[in-house]
Short mmCIF file of N, CA, C and O in Angstrom, two decimals:
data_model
loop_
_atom_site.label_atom_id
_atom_site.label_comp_id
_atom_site.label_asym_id
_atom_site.label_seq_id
_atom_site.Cartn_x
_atom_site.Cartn_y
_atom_site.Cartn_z
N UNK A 511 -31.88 6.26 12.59
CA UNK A 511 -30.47 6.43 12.36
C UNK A 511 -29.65 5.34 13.04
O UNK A 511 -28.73 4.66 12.60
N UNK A 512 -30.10 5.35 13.96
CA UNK A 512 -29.02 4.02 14.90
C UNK A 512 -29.60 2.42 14.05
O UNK A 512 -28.66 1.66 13.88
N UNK A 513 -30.39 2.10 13.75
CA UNK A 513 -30.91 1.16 12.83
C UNK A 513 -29.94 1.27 11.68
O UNK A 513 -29.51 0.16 11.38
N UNK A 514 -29.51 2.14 11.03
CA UNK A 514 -28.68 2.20 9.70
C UNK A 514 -27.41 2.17 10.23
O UNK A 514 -26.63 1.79 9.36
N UNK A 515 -27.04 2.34 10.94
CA UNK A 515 -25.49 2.24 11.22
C UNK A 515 -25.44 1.30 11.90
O UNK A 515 -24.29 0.99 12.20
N UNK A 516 -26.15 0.72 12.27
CA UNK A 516 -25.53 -1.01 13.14
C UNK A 516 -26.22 -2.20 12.30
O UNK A 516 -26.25 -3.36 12.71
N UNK A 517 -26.92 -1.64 10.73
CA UNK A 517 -26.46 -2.28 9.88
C UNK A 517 -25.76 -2.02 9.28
O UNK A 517 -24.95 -2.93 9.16
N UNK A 518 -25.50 -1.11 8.67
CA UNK A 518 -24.16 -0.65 8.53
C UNK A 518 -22.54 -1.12 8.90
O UNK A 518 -21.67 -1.40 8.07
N UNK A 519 -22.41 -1.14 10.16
CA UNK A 519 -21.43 -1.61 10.73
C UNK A 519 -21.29 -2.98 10.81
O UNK A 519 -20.20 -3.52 11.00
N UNK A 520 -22.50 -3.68 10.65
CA UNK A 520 -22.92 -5.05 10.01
C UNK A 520 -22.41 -6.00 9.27
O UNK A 520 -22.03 -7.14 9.55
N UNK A 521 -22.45 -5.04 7.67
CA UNK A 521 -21.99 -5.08 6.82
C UNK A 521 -20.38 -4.67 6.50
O UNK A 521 -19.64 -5.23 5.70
N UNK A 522 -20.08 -3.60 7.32
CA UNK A 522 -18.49 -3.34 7.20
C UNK A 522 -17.92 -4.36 7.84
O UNK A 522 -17.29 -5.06 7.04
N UNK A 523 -17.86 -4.85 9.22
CA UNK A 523 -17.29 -5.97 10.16
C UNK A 523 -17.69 -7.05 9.13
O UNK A 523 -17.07 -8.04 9.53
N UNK A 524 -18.22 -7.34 8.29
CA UNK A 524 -18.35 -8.89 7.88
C UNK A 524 -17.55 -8.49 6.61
O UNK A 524 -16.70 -9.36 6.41
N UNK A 525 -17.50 -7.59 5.76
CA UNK A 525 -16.43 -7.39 4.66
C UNK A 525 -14.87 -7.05 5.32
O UNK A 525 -13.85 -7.53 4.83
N UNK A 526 -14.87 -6.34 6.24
CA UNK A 526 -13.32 -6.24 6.86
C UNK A 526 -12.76 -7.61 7.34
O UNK A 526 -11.57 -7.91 7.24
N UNK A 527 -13.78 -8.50 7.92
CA UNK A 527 -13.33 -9.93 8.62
C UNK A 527 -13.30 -10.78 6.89
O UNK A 527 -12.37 -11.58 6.87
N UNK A 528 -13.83 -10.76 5.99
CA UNK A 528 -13.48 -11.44 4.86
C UNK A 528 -12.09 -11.05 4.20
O UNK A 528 -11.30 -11.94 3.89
N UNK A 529 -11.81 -9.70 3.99
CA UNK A 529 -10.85 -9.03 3.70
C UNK A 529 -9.75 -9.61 4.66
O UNK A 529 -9.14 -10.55 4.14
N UNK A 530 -9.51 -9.42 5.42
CA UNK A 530 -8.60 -10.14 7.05
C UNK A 530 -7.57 -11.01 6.10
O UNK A 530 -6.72 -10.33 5.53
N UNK A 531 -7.54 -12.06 5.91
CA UNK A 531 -6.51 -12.68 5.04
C UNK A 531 -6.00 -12.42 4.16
O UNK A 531 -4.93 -12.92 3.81
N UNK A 532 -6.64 -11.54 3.54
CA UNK A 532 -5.86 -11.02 1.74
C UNK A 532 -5.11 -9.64 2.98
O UNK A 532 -4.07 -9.83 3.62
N UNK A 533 -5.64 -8.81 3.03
CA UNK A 533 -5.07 -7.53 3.85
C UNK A 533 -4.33 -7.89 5.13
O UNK A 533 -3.48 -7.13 5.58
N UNK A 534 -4.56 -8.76 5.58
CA UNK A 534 -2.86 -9.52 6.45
C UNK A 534 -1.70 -9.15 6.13
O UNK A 534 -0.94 -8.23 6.41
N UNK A 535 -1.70 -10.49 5.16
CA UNK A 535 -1.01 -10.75 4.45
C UNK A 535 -0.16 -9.46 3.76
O UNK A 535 1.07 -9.41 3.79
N UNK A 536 -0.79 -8.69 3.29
CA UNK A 536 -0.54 -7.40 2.76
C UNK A 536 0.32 -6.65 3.61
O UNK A 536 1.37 -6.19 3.17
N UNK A 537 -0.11 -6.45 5.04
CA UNK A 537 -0.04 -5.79 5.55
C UNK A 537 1.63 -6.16 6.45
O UNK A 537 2.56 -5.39 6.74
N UNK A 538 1.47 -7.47 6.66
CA UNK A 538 2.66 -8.86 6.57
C UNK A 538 4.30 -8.17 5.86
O UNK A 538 5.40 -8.04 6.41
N UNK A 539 3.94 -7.91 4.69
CA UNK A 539 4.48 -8.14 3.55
C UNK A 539 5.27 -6.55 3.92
O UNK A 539 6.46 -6.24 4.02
N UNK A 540 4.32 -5.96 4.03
CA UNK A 540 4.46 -4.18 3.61
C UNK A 540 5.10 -3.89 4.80
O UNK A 540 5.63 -2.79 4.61
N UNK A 541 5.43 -4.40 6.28
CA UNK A 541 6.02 -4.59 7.53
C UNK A 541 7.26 -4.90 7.39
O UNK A 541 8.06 -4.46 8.22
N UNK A 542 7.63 -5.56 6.54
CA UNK A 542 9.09 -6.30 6.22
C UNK A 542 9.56 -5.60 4.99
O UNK A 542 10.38 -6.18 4.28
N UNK A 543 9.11 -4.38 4.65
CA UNK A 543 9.90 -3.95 2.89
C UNK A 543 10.04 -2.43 3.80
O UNK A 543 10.02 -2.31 5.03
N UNK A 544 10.16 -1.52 2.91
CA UNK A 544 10.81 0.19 2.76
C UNK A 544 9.89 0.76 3.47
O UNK A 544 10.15 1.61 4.32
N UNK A 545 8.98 0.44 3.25
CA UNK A 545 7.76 1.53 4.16
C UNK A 545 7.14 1.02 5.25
O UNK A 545 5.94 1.17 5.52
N UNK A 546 7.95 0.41 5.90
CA UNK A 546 7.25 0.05 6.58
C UNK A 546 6.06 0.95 7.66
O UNK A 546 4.91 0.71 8.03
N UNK A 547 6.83 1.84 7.85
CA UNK A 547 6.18 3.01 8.77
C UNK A 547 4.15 3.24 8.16
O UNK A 547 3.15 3.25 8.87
N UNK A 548 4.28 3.39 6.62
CA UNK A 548 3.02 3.14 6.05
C UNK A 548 2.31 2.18 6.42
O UNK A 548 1.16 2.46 6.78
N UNK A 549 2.75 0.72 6.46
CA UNK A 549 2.23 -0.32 6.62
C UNK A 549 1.37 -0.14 8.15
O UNK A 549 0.17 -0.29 8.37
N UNK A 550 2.45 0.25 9.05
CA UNK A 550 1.59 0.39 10.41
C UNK A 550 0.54 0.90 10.73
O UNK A 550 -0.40 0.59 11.47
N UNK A 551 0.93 2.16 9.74
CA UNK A 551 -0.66 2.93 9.91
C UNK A 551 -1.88 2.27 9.58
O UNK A 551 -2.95 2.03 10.14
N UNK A 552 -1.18 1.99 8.16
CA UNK A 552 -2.36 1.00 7.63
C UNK A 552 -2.94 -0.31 8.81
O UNK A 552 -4.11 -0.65 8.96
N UNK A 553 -1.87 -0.82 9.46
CA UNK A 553 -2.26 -2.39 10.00
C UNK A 553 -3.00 -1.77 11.27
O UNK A 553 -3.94 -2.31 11.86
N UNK A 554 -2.31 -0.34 11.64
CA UNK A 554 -3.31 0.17 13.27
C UNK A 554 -4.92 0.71 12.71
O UNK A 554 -5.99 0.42 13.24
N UNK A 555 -4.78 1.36 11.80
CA UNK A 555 -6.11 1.79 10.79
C UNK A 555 -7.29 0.51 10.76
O UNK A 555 -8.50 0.62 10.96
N UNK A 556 -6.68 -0.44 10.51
CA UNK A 556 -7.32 -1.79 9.89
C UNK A 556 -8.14 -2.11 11.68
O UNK A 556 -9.32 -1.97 12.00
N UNK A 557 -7.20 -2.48 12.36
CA UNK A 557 -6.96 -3.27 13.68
C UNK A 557 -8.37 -2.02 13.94
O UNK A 557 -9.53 -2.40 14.13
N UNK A 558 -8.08 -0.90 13.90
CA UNK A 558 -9.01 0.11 14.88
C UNK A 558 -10.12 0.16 14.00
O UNK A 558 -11.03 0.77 14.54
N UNK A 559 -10.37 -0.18 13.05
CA UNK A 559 -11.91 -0.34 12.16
C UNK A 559 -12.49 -1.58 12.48
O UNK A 559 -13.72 -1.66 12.42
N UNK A 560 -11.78 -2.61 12.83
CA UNK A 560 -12.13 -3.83 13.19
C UNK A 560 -12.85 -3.39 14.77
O UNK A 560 -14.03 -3.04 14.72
N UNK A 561 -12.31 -3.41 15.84
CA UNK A 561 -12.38 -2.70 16.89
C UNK A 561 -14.07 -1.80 16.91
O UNK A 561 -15.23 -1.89 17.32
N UNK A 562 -13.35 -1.15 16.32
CA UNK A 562 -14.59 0.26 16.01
C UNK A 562 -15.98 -0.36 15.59
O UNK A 562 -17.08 0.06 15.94
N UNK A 563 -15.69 -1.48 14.74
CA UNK A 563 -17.16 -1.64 13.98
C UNK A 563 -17.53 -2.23 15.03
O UNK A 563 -18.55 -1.75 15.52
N UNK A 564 -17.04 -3.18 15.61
CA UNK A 564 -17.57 -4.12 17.00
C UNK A 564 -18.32 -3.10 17.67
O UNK A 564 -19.53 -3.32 17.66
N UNK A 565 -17.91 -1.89 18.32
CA UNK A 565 -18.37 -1.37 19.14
C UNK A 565 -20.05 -0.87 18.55
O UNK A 565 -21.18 -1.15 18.94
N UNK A 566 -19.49 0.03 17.37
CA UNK A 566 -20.79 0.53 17.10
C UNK A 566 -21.97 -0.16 16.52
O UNK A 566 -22.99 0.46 16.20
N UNK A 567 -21.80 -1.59 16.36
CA UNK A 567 -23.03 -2.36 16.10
C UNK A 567 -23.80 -1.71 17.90
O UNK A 567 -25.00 -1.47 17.82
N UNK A 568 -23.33 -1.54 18.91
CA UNK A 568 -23.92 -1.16 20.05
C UNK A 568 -23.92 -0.13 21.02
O UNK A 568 -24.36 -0.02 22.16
N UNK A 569 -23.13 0.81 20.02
CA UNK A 569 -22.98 2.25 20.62
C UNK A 569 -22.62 2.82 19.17
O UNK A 569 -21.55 2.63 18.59
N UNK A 570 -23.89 3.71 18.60
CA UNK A 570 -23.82 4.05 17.73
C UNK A 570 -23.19 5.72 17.73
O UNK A 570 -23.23 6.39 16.70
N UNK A 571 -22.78 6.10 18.64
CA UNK A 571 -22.46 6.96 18.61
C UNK A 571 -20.22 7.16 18.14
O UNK A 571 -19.43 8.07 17.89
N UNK A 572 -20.21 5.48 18.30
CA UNK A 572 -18.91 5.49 18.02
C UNK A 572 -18.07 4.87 16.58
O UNK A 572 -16.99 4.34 16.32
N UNK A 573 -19.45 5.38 15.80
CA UNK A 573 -19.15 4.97 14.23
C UNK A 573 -18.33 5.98 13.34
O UNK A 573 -17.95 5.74 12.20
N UNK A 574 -18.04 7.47 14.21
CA UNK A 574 -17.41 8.39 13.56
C UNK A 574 -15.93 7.09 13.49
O UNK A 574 -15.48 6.60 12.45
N UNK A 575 -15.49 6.84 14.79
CA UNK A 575 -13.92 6.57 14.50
C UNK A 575 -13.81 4.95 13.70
O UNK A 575 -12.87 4.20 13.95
N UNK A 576 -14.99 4.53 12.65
CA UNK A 576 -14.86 3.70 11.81
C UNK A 576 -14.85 4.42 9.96
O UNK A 576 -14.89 3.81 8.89
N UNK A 577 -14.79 5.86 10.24
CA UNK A 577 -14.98 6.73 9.49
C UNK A 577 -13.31 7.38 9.29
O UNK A 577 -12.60 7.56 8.30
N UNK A 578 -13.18 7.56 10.40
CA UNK A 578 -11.63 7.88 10.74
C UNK A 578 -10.81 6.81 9.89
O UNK A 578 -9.99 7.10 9.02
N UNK A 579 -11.21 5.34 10.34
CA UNK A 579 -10.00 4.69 10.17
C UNK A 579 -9.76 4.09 8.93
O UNK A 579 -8.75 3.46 8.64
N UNK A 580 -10.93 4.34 8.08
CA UNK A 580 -11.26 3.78 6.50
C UNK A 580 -10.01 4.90 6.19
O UNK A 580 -8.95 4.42 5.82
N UNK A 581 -10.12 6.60 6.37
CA UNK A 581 -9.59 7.43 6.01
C UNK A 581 -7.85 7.20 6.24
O UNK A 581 -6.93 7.39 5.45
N UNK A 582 -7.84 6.85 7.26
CA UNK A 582 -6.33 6.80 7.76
C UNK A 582 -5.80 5.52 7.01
O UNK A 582 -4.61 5.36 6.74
N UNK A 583 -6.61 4.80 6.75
CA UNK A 583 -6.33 3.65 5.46
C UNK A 583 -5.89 4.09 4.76
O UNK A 583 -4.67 4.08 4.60
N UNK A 584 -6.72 4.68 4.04
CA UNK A 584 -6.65 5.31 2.21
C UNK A 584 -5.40 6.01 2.43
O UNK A 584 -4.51 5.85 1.59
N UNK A 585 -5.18 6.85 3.56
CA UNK A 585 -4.24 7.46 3.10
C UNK A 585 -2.73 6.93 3.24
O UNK A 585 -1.75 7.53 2.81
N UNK A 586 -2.73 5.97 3.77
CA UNK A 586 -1.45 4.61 4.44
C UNK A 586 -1.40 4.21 3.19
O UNK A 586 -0.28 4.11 2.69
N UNK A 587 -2.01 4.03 2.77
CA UNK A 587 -2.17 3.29 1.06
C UNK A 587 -1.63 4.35 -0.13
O UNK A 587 -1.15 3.95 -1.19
N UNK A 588 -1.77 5.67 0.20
CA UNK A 588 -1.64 6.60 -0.78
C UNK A 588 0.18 7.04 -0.54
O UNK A 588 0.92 7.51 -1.42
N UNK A 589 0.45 6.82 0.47
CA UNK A 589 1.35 7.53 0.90
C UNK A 589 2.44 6.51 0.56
O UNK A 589 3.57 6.90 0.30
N UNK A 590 2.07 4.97 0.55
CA UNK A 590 2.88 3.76 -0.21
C UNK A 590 3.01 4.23 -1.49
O UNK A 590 3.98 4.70 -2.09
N UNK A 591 1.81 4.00 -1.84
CA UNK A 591 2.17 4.30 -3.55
C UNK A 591 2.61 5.79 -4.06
O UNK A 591 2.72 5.74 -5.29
N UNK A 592 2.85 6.83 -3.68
CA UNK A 592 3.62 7.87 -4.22
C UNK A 592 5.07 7.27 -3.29
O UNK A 592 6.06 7.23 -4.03
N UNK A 593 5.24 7.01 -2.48
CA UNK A 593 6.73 6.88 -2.41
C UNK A 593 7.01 5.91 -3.17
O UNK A 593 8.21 6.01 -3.42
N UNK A 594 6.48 4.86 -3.77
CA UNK A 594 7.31 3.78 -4.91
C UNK A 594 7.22 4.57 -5.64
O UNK A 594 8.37 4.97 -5.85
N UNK A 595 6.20 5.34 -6.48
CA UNK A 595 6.46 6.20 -7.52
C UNK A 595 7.48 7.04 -7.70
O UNK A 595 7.79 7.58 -8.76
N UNK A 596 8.02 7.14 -6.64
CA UNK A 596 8.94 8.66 -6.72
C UNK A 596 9.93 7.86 -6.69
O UNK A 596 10.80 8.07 -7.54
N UNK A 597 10.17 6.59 -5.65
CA UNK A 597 11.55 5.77 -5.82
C UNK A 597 11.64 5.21 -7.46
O UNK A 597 12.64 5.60 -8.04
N UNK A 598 10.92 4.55 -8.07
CA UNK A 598 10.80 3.86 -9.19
C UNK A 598 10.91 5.28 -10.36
O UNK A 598 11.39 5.16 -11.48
N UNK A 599 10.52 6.19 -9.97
CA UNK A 599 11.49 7.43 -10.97
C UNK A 599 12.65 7.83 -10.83
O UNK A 599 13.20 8.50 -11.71
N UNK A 600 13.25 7.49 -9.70
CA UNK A 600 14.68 7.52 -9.54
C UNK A 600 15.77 6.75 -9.70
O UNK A 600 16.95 7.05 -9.83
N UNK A 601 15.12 5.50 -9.68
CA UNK A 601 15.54 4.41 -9.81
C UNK A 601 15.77 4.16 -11.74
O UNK A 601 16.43 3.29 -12.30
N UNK A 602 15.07 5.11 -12.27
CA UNK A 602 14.93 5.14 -13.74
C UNK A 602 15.80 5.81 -14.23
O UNK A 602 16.42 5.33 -15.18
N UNK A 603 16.09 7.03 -13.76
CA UNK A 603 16.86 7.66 -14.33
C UNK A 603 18.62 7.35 -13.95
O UNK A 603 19.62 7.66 -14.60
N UNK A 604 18.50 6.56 -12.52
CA UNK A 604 19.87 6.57 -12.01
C UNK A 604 20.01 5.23 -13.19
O UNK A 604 21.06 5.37 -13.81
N UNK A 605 19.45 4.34 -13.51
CA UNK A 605 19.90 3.47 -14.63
C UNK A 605 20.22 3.70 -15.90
O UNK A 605 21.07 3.10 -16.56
N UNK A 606 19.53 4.58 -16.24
CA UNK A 606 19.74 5.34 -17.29
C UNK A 606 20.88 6.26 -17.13
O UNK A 606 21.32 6.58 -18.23
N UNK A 607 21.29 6.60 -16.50
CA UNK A 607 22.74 7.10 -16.28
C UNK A 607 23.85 6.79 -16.25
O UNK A 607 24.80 7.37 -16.77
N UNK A 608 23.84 5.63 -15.50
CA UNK A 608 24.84 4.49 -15.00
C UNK A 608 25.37 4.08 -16.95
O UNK A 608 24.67 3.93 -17.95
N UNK A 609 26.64 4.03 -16.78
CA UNK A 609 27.20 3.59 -18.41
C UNK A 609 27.22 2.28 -18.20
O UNK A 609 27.64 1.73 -19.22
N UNK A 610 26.95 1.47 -17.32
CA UNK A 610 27.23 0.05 -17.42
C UNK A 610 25.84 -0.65 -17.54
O UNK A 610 25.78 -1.87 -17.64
N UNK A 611 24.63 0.19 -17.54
CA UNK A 611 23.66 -0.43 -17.88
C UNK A 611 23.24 -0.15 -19.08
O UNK A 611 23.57 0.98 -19.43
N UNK A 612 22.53 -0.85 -20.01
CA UNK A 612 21.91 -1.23 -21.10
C UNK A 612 20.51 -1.68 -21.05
O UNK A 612 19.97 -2.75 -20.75
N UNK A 613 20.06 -0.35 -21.48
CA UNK A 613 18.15 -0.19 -21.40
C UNK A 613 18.28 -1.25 -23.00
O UNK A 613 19.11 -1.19 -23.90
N UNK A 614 16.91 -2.30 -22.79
CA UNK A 614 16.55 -2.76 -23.82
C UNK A 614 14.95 -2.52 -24.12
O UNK A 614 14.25 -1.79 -23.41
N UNK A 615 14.60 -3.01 -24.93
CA UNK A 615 12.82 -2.90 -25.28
C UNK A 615 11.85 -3.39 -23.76
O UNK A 615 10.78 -2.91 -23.39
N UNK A 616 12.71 -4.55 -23.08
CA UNK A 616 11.84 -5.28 -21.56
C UNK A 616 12.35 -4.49 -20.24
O UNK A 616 11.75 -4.46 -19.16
N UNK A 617 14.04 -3.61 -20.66
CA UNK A 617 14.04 -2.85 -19.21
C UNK A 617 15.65 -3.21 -19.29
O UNK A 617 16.10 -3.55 -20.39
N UNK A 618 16.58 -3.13 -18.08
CA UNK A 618 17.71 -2.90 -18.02
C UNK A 618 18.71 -4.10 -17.77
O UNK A 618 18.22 -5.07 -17.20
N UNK A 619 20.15 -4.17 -18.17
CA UNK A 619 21.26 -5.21 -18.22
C UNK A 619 22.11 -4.31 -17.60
O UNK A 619 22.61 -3.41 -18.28
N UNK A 620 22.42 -4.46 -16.00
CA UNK A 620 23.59 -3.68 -15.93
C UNK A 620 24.97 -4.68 -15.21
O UNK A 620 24.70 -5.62 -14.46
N UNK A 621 26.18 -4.38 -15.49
CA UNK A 621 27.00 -5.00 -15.17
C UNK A 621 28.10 -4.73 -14.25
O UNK A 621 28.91 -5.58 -13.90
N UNK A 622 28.10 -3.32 -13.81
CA UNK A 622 28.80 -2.62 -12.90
C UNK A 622 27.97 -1.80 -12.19
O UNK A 622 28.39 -0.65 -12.29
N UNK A 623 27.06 -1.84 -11.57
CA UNK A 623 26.58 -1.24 -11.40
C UNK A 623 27.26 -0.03 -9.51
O UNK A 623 27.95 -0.37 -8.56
N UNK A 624 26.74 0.97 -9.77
CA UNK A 624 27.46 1.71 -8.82
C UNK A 624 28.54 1.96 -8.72
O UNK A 624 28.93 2.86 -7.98
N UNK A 625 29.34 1.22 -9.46
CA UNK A 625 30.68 1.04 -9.23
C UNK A 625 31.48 -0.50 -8.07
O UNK A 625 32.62 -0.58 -7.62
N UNK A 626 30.44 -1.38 -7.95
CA UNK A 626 30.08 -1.98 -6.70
C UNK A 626 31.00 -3.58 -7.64
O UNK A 626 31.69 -4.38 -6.99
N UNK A 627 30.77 -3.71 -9.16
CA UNK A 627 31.10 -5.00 -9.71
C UNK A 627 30.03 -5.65 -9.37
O UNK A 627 30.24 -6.86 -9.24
N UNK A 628 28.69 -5.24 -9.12
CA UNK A 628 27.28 -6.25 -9.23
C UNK A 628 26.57 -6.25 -10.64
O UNK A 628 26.47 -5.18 -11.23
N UNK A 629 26.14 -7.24 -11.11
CA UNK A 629 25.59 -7.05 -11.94
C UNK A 629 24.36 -7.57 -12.04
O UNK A 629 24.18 -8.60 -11.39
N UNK A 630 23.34 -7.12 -12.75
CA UNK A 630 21.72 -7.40 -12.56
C UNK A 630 20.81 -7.12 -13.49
O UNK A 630 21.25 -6.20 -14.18
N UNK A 631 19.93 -7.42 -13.79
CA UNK A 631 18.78 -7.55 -14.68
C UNK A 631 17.17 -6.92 -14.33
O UNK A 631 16.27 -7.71 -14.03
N UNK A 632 16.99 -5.93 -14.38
CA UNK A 632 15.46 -5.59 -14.04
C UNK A 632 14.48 -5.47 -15.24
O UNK A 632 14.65 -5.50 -16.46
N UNK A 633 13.41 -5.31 -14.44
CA UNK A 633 12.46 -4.76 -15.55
C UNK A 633 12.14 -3.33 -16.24
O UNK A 633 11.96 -2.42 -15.43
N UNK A 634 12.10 -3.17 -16.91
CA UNK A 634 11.72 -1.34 -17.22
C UNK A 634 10.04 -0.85 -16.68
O UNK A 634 9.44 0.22 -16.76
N UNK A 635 9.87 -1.48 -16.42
CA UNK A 635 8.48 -1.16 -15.33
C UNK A 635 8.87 -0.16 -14.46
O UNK A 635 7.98 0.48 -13.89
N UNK A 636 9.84 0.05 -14.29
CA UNK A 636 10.59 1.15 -13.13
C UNK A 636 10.13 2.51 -13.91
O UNK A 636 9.77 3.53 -13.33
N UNK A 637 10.17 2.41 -14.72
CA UNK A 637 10.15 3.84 -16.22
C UNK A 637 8.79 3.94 -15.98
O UNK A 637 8.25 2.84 -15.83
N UNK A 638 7.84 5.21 -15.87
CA UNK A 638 6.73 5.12 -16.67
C UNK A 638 6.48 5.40 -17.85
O UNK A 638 5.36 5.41 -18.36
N UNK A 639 7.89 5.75 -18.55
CA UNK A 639 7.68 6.08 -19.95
C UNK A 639 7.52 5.05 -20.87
O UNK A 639 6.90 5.14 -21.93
N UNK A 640 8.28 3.75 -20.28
CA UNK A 640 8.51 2.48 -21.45
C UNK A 640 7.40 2.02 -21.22
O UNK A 640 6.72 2.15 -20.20
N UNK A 641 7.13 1.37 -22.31
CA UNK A 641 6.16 0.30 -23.26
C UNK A 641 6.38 -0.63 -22.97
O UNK A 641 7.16 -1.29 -23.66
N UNK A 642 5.72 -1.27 -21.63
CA UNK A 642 6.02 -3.05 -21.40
C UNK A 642 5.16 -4.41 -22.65
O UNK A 642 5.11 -5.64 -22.72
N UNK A 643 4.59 -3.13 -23.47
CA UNK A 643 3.29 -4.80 -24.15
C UNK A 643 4.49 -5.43 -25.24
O UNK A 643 4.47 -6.59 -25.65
N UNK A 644 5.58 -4.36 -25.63
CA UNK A 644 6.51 -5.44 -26.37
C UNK A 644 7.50 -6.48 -25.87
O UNK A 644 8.26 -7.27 -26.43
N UNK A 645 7.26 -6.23 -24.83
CA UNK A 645 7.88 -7.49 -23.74
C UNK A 645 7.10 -9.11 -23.36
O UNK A 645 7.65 -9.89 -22.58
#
């Protein structure tokens, strides 16, 4: 058993250290927008699997909390994407409401928007109902 998990952990530390630049970056990105609070988890999740795998290549008894932190990932990740979902459905219908915007076949033209005198151009990607392939 300790043979399989410190290859194991082997193999995770050399895919997490390849990953490292794309998931930075990510993680970079997701620090500076709306969620950020997600992002942290995710970037302390990441940081403590990195951490973790180090250890248990030599204390195999401490591969549970590289188990933990895959989990506390996924769910940093899950918890991003239902809150855009739920913003990007709100964000759909408040356009669709608004009389100064104009839904087309690619998504919205609005020209007053809020009442604010801004005007702007999005995509209908916000919708999950619209059909982006005629765009």
């Amino acid at each position: 058993m300790k043979k399989v998990i410190k290859i194991l952990s082997i193999l995770l530390l050399a895919i997490s250290l390849i990953l490292l630049p794309f998931l930075g970056i990510v993680i970079l990105f997701g620090l500076a927008g709306s969620t950020a609070n997600y992002y942290t988890l995710i970037g302390i999740s990441y940081l403590t699997l990195i951490v973790s795998l180090i250890i248990s290549i030599f204390r195999y008894k401490f591969f549970p909390v590289v188990i933990i932190s895959i989990i506390l990932m996924i769910i940093g990740f899950n918890l991003d994407s239902s809150f855009w979902e739920e913003h990007n459905e709100n964000l759909c219908e408040e356009l669709r409401a608004e009389p100064s915007c104009v839904e087309d076949a690619c998504g919205f033209s609005c020209d007053n928007f809020r009442g604010q005198d801004i005007g702007f151009v999005t995509s209908g990607s916000v919708c999950k109902d619209k059909d982006m392939t005629l765009c």
